[in-house]
XYZ file of C-alpha atoms in Angstrom:
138
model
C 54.972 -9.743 4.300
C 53.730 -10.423 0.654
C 50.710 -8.743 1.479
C 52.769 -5.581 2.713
C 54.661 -5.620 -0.669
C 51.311 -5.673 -2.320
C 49.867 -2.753 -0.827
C 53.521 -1.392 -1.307
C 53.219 -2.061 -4.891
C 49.494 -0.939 -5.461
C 49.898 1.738 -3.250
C 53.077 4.030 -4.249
C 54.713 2.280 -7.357
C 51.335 1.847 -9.418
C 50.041 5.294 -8.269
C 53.422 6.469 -10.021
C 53.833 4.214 -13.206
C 49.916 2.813 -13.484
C 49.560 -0.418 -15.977
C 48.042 -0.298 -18.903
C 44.533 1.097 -19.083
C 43.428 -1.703 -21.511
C 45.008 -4.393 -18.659
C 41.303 -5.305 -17.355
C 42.274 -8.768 -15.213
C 42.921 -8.694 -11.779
C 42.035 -4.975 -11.669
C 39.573 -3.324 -9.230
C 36.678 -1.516 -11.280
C 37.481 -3.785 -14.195
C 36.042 -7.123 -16.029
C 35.937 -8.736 -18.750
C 32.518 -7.027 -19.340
C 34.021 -3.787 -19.411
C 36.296 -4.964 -21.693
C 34.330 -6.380 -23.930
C 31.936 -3.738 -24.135
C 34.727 -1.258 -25.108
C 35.727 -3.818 -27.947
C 31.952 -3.220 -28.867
C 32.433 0.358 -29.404
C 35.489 0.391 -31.474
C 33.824 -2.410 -33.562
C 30.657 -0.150 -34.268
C 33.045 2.793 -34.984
C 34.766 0.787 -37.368
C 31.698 -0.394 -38.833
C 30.077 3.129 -39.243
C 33.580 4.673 -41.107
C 32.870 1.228 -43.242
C 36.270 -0.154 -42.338
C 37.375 -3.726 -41.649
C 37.961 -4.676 -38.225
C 40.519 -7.596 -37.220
C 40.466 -9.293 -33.603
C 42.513 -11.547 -32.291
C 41.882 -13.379 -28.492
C 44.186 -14.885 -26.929
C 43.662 -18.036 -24.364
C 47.496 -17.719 -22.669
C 47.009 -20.962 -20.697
C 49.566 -22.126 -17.683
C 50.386 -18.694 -17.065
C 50.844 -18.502 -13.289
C 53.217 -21.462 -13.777
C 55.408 -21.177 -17.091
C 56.498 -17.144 -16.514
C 60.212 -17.360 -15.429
C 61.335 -15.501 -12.823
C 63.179 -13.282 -15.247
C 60.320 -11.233 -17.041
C 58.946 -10.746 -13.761
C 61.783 -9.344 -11.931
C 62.766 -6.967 -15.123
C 58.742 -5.650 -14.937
C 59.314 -4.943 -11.409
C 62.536 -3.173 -12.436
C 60.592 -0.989 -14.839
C 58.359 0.305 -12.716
C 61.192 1.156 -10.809
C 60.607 -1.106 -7.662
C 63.386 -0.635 -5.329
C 66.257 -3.583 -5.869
C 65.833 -5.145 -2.227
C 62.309 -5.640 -2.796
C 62.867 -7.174 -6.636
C 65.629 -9.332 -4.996
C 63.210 -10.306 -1.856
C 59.916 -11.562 -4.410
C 62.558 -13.252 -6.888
C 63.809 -15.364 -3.361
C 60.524 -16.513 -2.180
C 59.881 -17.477 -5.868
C 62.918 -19.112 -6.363
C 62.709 -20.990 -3.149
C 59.422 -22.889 -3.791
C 58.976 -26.703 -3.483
C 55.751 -28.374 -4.291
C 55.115 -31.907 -2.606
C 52.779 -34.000 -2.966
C 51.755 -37.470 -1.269
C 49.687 -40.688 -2.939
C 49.056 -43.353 -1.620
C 51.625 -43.624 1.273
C 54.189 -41.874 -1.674
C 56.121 -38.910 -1.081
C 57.413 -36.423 -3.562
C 59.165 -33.139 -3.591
C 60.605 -30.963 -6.140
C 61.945 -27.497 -6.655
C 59.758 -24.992 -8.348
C 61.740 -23.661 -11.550
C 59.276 -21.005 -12.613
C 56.169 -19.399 -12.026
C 53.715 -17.983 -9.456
C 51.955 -19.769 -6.774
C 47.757 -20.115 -7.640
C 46.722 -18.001 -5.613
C 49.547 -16.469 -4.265
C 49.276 -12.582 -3.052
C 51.468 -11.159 -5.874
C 51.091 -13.842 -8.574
C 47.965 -11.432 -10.086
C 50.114 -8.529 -9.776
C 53.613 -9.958 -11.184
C 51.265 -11.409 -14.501
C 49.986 -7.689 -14.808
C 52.942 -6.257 -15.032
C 54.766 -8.949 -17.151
C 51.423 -8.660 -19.719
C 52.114 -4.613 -19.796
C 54.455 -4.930 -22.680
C 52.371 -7.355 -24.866
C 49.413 -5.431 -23.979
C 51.569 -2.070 -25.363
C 53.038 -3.618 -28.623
C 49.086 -5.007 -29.286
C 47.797 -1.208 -28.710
């Protein structure tokens, strides 16, 4: 099913309401090359109108597991994803438990926040959440 949604997502809502052209991760046709060969190009432009350039790089680490479930869902909502389909990702979010076992131990605890690693949507839910930094940064 989440890979349905994805397609869903990529497919119709995306083709609609694209992300951000400078949003390079996770993106088909994109790296971090590409990106930082386009940061190359403004640099030399700046340089050659003898301007000062500033850049700032961020490192935003724990990502897939310290976004709430909030930012994500309202992303979704502007890109005007239909409400079952906002209501169906924020439920198998929601409903996570990790476990773990050591040595003949057993834990289990609900999942508060974030994405799975490696999860089908996790890369796509980060995208859109980063769309409105990447916006206010442009």
């Amino acid at each position: 099913m989440e890979r349905l949604v994805d397609r869903f997502l990529r497919d119709e809502i995306l083709v609609l309401k694209p992300l951000h052209p400078n949003q390079h991760a996770y993106q088909v046709g994109k790296s971090v090359e590409m990106a930082l060969y386009q940061l190359m190009v403004q640099d030399e432009k700046t340089l050659n109108r003898q301007e000062i350039a500033l850049g700032v790089f961020l490192d935003i680490e724990g990502v897939f597991n310290n976004t709430s479930y909030d930012p994500m869902c309202a992303a979704l909502a502007k890109h005007e994803v239909h409400y079952t389909i906002v209501r169906w990702i924020r439920a198998t979010l929601k409903g996570r438990q990790a476990m773990a076992t050591l040595g003949g131990l057993y834990r289990s605890v609900c999942v508060s926040r974030g994405c799975p690693q490696g999860g089908v949507l996790s890369r796509l839910l980060w995208c859109l959440v980063f769309i409105e930094l990447l916006a206010r940064l442009n």
